[in-house]
Each structure stands twice: as structure tokens, then as C-alpha cells.
GROMACS .gro file of N, CA, C and O in nm:
model
  320
    1VAL      N    1   0.092  -0.120   0.041
    1VAL     CA    2  -0.007  -0.004   0.031
    1VAL      C    3   0.066   0.110   0.001
    1VAL      O    4   0.193   0.158   0.048
    2LYS      N    5   0.073   0.190  -0.122
    2LYS     CA    6   0.154   0.350  -0.128
    2LYS      C    7   0.077   0.440  -0.069
    2LYS      O    8  -0.047   0.491  -0.113
    3THR      N    9   0.128   0.536   0.074
    3THR     CA   10   0.057   0.631   0.123
    3THR      C   11   0.053   0.762  -0.003
    3THR      O   12   0.157   0.776  -0.073
    4ILE      N   13  -0.003   0.825   0.034
    4ILE     CA   14   0.007   1.002  -0.041
    4ILE      C   15   0.122   1.029  -0.038
    4ILE      O   16   0.224   1.115  -0.097
    5ALA      N   17   0.179   1.028   0.100
    5ALA     CA   18   0.336   1.072   0.144
    5ALA      C   19   0.434   1.019   0.077
    5ALA      O   20   0.555   1.085   0.031
    6ASP      N   21   0.419   0.887   0.015
    6ASP     CA   22   0.506   0.796  -0.049
    6ASP      C   23   0.485   0.871  -0.211
    6ASP      O   24   0.600   0.934  -0.255
    7ALA      N   25   0.392   0.911  -0.274
    7ALA     CA   26   0.396   0.911  -0.407
    7ALA      C   27   0.491   1.058  -0.397
    7ALA      O   28   0.502   1.089  -0.462
    8MET      N   29   0.394   1.168  -0.267
    8MET     CA   30   0.495   1.260  -0.295
    8MET      C   31   0.572   1.299  -0.270
    8MET      O   32   0.683   1.403  -0.350
    9ALA      N   33   0.656   1.184  -0.176
    9ALA     CA   34   0.820   1.176  -0.225
    9ALA      C   35   0.891   1.118  -0.288
    9ALA      O   36   1.029   1.162  -0.342
   10ALA      N   37   0.785   1.047  -0.384
   10ALA     CA   38   0.867   0.995  -0.484
   10ALA      C   39   0.863   1.066  -0.601
   10ALA      O   40   0.897   1.082  -0.677
   11GLU      N   41   0.827   1.207  -0.622
   11GLU     CA   42   0.816   1.308  -0.693
   11GLU      C   43   0.886   1.429  -0.659
   11GLU      O   44   0.904   1.545  -0.715
   12GLY      N   45   0.927   1.423  -0.561
   12GLY     CA   46   1.037   1.470  -0.495
   12GLY      C   47   0.938   1.625  -0.439
   12GLY      O   48   1.040   1.712  -0.377
   13ILE      N   49   0.837   1.609  -0.414
   13ILE     CA   50   0.769   1.724  -0.334
   13ILE      C   51   0.760   1.772  -0.162
   13ILE      O   52   0.776   1.875  -0.141
   14LEU      N   53   0.810   1.650  -0.142
   14LEU     CA   54   0.797   1.605   0.015
   14LEU      C   55   0.899   1.526   0.036
   14LEU      O   56   0.959   1.486  -0.016
   15GLN      N   57   0.992   1.644   0.114
   15GLN     CA   58   1.105   1.586   0.181
   15GLN      C   59   1.114   1.493   0.281
   15GLN      O   60   1.004   1.488   0.380
   16PRO      N   61   1.169   1.404   0.322
   16PRO     CA   62   1.203   1.297   0.381
   16PRO      C   63   1.219   1.343   0.532
   16PRO      O   64   1.276   1.444   0.590
   17GLU      N   65   1.147   1.278   0.648
   17GLU     CA   66   1.179   1.348   0.806
   17GLU      C   67   1.351   1.284   0.832
   17GLU      O   68   1.309   1.173   0.814
   18THR      N   69   1.379   1.380   0.876
   18THR     CA   70   1.559   1.351   0.962
   18THR      C   71   1.524   1.343   1.101
   18THR      O   72   1.468   1.486   1.132
   19ALA      N   73   1.560   1.300   1.144
   19ALA     CA   74   1.584   1.319   1.351
   19ALA      C   75   1.666   1.443   1.322
   19ALA      O   76   1.783   1.417   1.230
   20ALA      N   77   1.644   1.552   1.431
   20ALA     CA   78   1.740   1.648   1.438
   20ALA      C   79   1.909   1.545   1.591
   20ALA      O   80   1.833   1.483   1.654
   21ALA      N   81   1.957   1.642   1.522
   21ALA     CA   82   2.094   1.585   1.619
   21ALA      C   83   2.074   1.582   1.781
   21ALA      O   84   2.095   1.540   1.868
   22THR      N   85   2.016   1.692   1.806
   22THR     CA   86   1.948   1.734   1.950
   22THR      C   87   1.812   1.706   1.973
   22THR      O   88   1.712   1.803   1.993
   23ASP      N   89   1.747   1.620   1.902
   23ASP     CA   90   1.618   1.571   1.921
   23ASP      C   91   1.585   1.531   2.003
   23ASP      O   92   1.587   1.429   2.159
   24THR      N   93   1.513   1.598   2.120
   24THR     CA   94   1.471   1.657   2.281
   24THR      C   95   1.291   1.607   2.297
   24THR      O   96   1.266   1.664   2.177
   25ALA      N   97   1.286   1.592   2.386
   25ALA     CA   98   1.119   1.568   2.433
   25ALA      C   99   1.094   1.726   2.445
   25ALA      O  100   1.163   1.828   2.475
   26PRO      N  101   0.934   1.731   2.376
   26PRO     CA  102   0.934   1.886   2.398
   26PRO      C  103   0.927   1.932   2.506
   26PRO      O  104   0.861   1.827   2.605
   27TYR      N  105   0.877   2.086   2.541
   27TYR     CA  106   0.881   2.107   2.656
   27TYR      C  107   0.700   2.095   2.683
   27TYR      O  108   0.626   2.081   2.625
   28ASP      N  109   0.700   2.063   2.822
   28ASP     CA  110   0.599   2.037   2.873
   28ASP      C  111   0.518   2.119   2.952
   28ASP      O  112   0.568   2.145   3.110
   29LEU      N  113   0.411   2.239   2.940
   29LEU     CA  114   0.401   2.348   3.053
   29LEU      C  115   0.293   2.294   3.120
   29LEU      O  116   0.295   2.395   3.241
   30THR      N  117   0.221   2.189   3.069
   30THR     CA  118   0.161   2.165   3.247
   30THR      C  119   0.194   2.124   3.388
   30THR      O  120   0.139   2.128   3.450
   31ARG      N  121   0.328   2.062   3.329
   31ARG     CA  122   0.401   1.995   3.438
   31ARG      C  123   0.543   2.095   3.477
   31ARG      O  124   0.593   2.139   3.621
   32ASP      N  125   0.557   2.196   3.342
   32ASP     CA  126   0.717   2.294   3.450
   32ASP      C  127   0.608   2.402   3.379
   32ASP      O  128   0.595   2.460   3.341
   33PRO      N  129   0.721   2.551   3.488
   33PRO     CA  130   0.644   2.661   3.489
   33PRO      C  131   0.729   2.734   3.373
   33PRO      O  132   0.825   2.655   3.341
   34PRO      N  133   0.654   2.832   3.299
   34PRO     CA  134   0.696   2.916   3.194
   34PRO      C  135   0.902   2.910   3.196
   34PRO      O  136   0.892   2.976   3.290
   35ARG      N  137   0.917   2.904   3.084
   35ARG     CA  138   1.063   2.973   3.086
   35ARG      C  139   1.063   3.059   2.948
   35ARG      O  140   1.044   3.000   2.885
   36TYR      N  141   1.148   3.190   2.988
   36TYR     CA  142   1.183   3.294   2.903
   36TYR      C  143   1.335   3.307   2.874
   36TYR      O  144   1.391   3.284   2.967
   37PRO      N  145   1.372   3.297   2.753
   37PRO     CA  146   1.260   3.372   2.628
   37PRO      C  147   1.198   3.244   2.592
   37PRO      O  148   1.290   3.085   2.600
   38ALA      N  149   1.091   3.195   2.569
   38ALA     CA  150   1.033   3.037   2.550
   38ALA      C  151   1.080   2.975   2.388
   38ALA      O  152   1.099   3.071   2.246
   39ASP      N  153   1.107   2.861   2.373
   39ASP     CA  154   1.075   2.822   2.240
   39ASP      C  155   0.990   2.770   2.183
   39ASP      O  156   0.864   2.826   2.233
   40ARG      N  157   0.966   2.732   2.086
   40ARG     CA  158   0.867   2.725   2.004
   40ARG      C  159   0.737   2.605   2.038
   40ARG      O  160   0.639   2.670   2.006
   41ASP      N  161   0.848   2.509   2.096
   41ASP     CA  162   0.756   2.408   2.148
   41ASP      C  163   0.612   2.468   2.301
   41ASP      O  164   0.523   2.426   2.281
   42GLN      N  165   0.692   2.565   2.353
   42GLN     CA  166   0.615   2.589   2.444
   42GLN      C  167   0.533   2.738   2.478
   42GLN      O  168   0.419   2.722   2.482
   43ARG      N  169   0.562   2.792   2.330
   43ARG     CA  170   0.478   2.897   2.268
   43ARG      C  171   0.379   2.845   2.176
   43ARG      O  172   0.234   2.873   2.249
   44LEU      N  173   0.366   2.748   2.118
   44LEU     CA  174   0.256   2.640   2.063
   44LEU      C  175   0.190   2.594   2.186
   44LEU      O  176   0.038   2.619   2.153
   45GLN      N  177   0.223   2.535   2.274
   45GLN     CA  178   0.120   2.482   2.339
   45GLN      C  179   0.014   2.602   2.465
   45GLN      O  180  -0.062   2.582   2.492
   46ALA      N  181   0.124   2.699   2.477
   46ALA     CA  182   0.078   2.832   2.538
   46ALA      C  183  -0.029   2.854   2.462
   46ALA      O  184  -0.116   2.886   2.490
   47LEU      N  185  -0.017   2.880   2.298
   47LEU     CA  186  -0.153   2.913   2.231
   47LEU      C  187  -0.229   2.815   2.202
   47LEU      O  188  -0.354   2.865   2.265
   48ALA      N  189  -0.210   2.726   2.209
   48ALA     CA  190  -0.330   2.599   2.212
   48ALA      C  191  -0.405   2.610   2.373
   48ALA      O  192  -0.569   2.565   2.360
   49ARG      N  193  -0.369   2.606   2.436
   49ARG     CA  194  -0.419   2.596   2.604
   49ARG      C  195  -0.510   2.694   2.593
   49ARG      O  196  -0.618   2.712   2.676
   50GLY      N  197  -0.499   2.837   2.546
   50GLY     CA  198  -0.556   2.931   2.533
   50GLY      C  199  -0.642   2.912   2.436
   50GLY      O  200  -0.764   3.011   2.571
   51ASP      N  201  -0.671   2.927   2.355
   51ASP     CA  202  -0.756   2.902   2.295
   51ASP      C  203  -0.846   2.783   2.313
   51ASP      O  204  -1.014   2.838   2.319
   52GLU      N  205  -0.812   2.643   2.353
   52GLU     CA  206  -0.899   2.559   2.440
   52GLU      C  207  -0.975   2.631   2.501
   52GLU      O  208  -1.097   2.608   2.542
   53GLY      N  209  -0.920   2.685   2.593
   53GLY     CA  210  -0.993   2.792   2.733
   53GLY      C  211  -1.089   2.846   2.693
   53GLY      O  212  -1.234   2.890   2.768
   54PHE      N  213  -1.104   2.992   2.568
   54PHE     CA  214  -1.135   3.030   2.542
   54PHE      C  215  -1.240   2.995   2.457
   54PHE      O  216  -1.387   3.062   2.444
   55LEU      N  217  -1.251   2.870   2.356
   55LEU     CA  218  -1.374   2.846   2.316
   55LEU      C  219  -1.461   2.735   2.402
   55LEU      O  220  -1.564   2.726   2.397
   56LEU      N  221  -1.385   2.720   2.553
   56LEU     CA  222  -1.494   2.633   2.590
   56LEU      C  223  -1.597   2.771   2.695
   56LEU      O  224  -1.689   2.725   2.711
   57SER      N  225  -1.496   2.847   2.707
   57SER     CA  226  -1.623   2.946   2.784
   57SER      C  227  -1.696   3.036   2.702
   57SER      O  228  -1.759   3.040   2.724
   58LEU      N  229  -1.680   3.061   2.541
   58LEU     CA  230  -1.740   3.069   2.467
   58LEU      C  231  -1.877   2.989   2.463
   58LEU      O  232  -1.965   2.982   2.420
   59SER      N  233  -1.839   2.829   2.431
   59SER     CA  234  -1.955   2.764   2.408
   59SER      C  235  -2.028   2.736   2.530
   59SER      O  236  -2.177   2.730   2.481
   60TYR      N  237  -1.983   2.739   2.683
   60TYR     CA  238  -2.052   2.774   2.733
   60TYR      C  239  -2.136   2.854   2.773
   60TYR      O  240  -2.288   2.859   2.818
   61SER      N  241  -2.096   3.045   2.775
   61SER     CA  242  -2.228   3.115   2.783
   61SER      C  243  -2.306   3.113   2.648
   61SER      O  244  -2.394   3.128   2.657
   62ALA      N  245  -2.240   3.042   2.494
   62ALA     CA  246  -2.382   3.021   2.383
   62ALA      C  247  -2.455   2.913   2.450
   62ALA      O  248  -2.574   2.921   2.446
   63LEU      N  249  -2.409   2.799   2.558
   63LEU     CA  250  -2.468   2.678   2.597
   63LEU      C  251  -2.597   2.781   2.701
   63LEU      O  252  -2.723   2.766   2.686
   64ARG      N  253  -2.552   2.848   2.798
   64ARG     CA  254  -2.639   2.928   2.907
   64ARG      C  255  -2.741   3.001   2.859
   64ARG      O  256  -2.818   2.977   2.875
   65GLY      N  257  -2.667   3.110   2.752
   65GLY     CA  258  -2.774   3.165   2.702
   65GLY      C  259  -2.829   3.308   2.785
   65GLY      O  260  -2.745   3.324   2.960
   66TRP      N  261  -2.941   3.344   2.798
   66TRP     CA  262  -2.992   3.472   2.885
   66TRP      C  263  -3.111   3.434   2.934
   66TRP      O  264  -3.182   3.499   3.007
   67GLY      N  265  -3.145   3.309   2.957
   67GLY     CA  266  -3.273   3.269   2.985
   67GLY      C  267  -3.248   3.195   3.104
   67GLY      O  268  -3.162   3.251   3.173
   68GLY      N  269  -3.374   3.170   3.145
   68GLY     CA  270  -3.404   3.106   3.297
   68GLY      C  271  -3.304   2.939   3.328
   68GLY      O  272  -3.302   2.968   3.378
   69ASP      N  273  -3.317   2.921   3.178
   69ASP     CA  274  -3.237   2.730   3.167
   69ASP      C  275  -3.108   2.778   3.232
   69ASP      O  276  -3.040   2.929   3.166
   70HIS      N  277  -2.998   2.701   3.262
   70HIS     CA  278  -2.911   2.698   3.289
   70HIS      C  279  -2.845   2.548   3.280
   70HIS      O  280  -2.839   2.536   3.376
   71PRO      N  281  -2.869   2.471   3.153
   71PRO     CA  282  -2.814   2.326   3.168
   71PRO      C  283  -2.634   2.341   3.165
   71PRO      O  284  -2.591   2.403   3.157
   72LEU      N  285  -2.600   2.203   3.208
   72LEU     CA  286  -2.482   2.184   3.274
   72LEU      C  287  -2.426   2.155   3.145
   72LEU      O  288  -2.521   2.070   3.077
   73CYS      N  289  -2.295   2.102   3.102
   73CYS     CA  290  -2.238   2.061   2.980
   73CYS      C  291  -2.313   1.870   2.972
   73CYS      O  292  -2.326   1.820   2.864
   74GLY      N  293  -2.300   1.822   3.101
   74GLY     CA  294  -2.337   1.676   3.095
   74GLY      C  295  -2.457   1.656   3.062
   74GLY      O  296  -2.531   1.534   3.037
   75GLU      N  297  -2.544   1.759   3.097
   75GLU     CA  298  -2.714   1.742   3.068
   75GLU      C  299  -2.749   1.746   2.959
   75GLU      O  300  -2.891   1.705   2.908
   76VAL      N  301  -2.635   1.794   2.847
   76VAL     CA  302  -2.696   1.817   2.681
   76VAL      C  303  -2.640   1.724   2.608
   76VAL      O  304  -2.541   1.663   2.585
   77ARG      N  305  -2.706   1.627   2.557
   77ARG     CA  306  -2.735   1.510   2.509
   77ARG      C  307  -2.697   1.515   2.361
   77ARG      O  308  -2.616   1.483   2.281
   78MET      N  309  -2.808   1.577   2.299
   78MET     CA  310  -2.783   1.614   2.145
   78MET      C  311  -2.859   1.749   2.145
   78MET      O  312  -2.964   1.775   2.195
   79GLY      N  313  -2.811   1.830   2.001
   79GLY     CA  314  -2.873   1.970   2.016
   79GLY      C  315  -2.954   1.944   1.864
   79GLY      O  316  -2.945   1.900   1.807
   80GLU      N  317  -3.059   2.037   1.868
   80GLU     CA  318  -3.100   2.042   1.722
   80GLU      C  319  -3.101   2.169   1.676
   80GLU      O  320  -3.166   2.241   1.783
   0.00000   0.00000   0.00000
């Protein structure tokens, strides 16, 4: 079975992955406090976590609405 990545690599469109000489584990923002200046992996984690929190609060406020109902996320099984 040939994958799309194999076909693209055969045409010279896609470069093969190579392991970096200093291949280390990515920084874990949930376990260690932020270090500055931040590397790319730490910045991307912070952006993703901030975006996730924003989307959660946005969806919760839309779910809550302005009426007398105040359903919890676990109570909403199916929306129409």
C-alpha cells in the first residue's frame, strides 16, 4: 500500500523526515513553569491552551444563554 506521503516523496515534493541531532522531548507546559525566552514548543502549547479555554468559555456562555435555563454540559445530550 502506497501512501500519499510516499507518492509525494517519489516526486520530490515532500522532503523525508530526518531526526535532528539534538532531538529532545518537547517542553511540557502542564508540568513545568514557563521559561523565557520561550522555545517554539512552549509557545505553541501556551497558544493552544489559551485557545482551548476561550472556546470552552464561549461555548458555555452560548449554551447558558440569557434565559432561565442553565443546563450543565453533561445534561446536553443532543442539540437540534
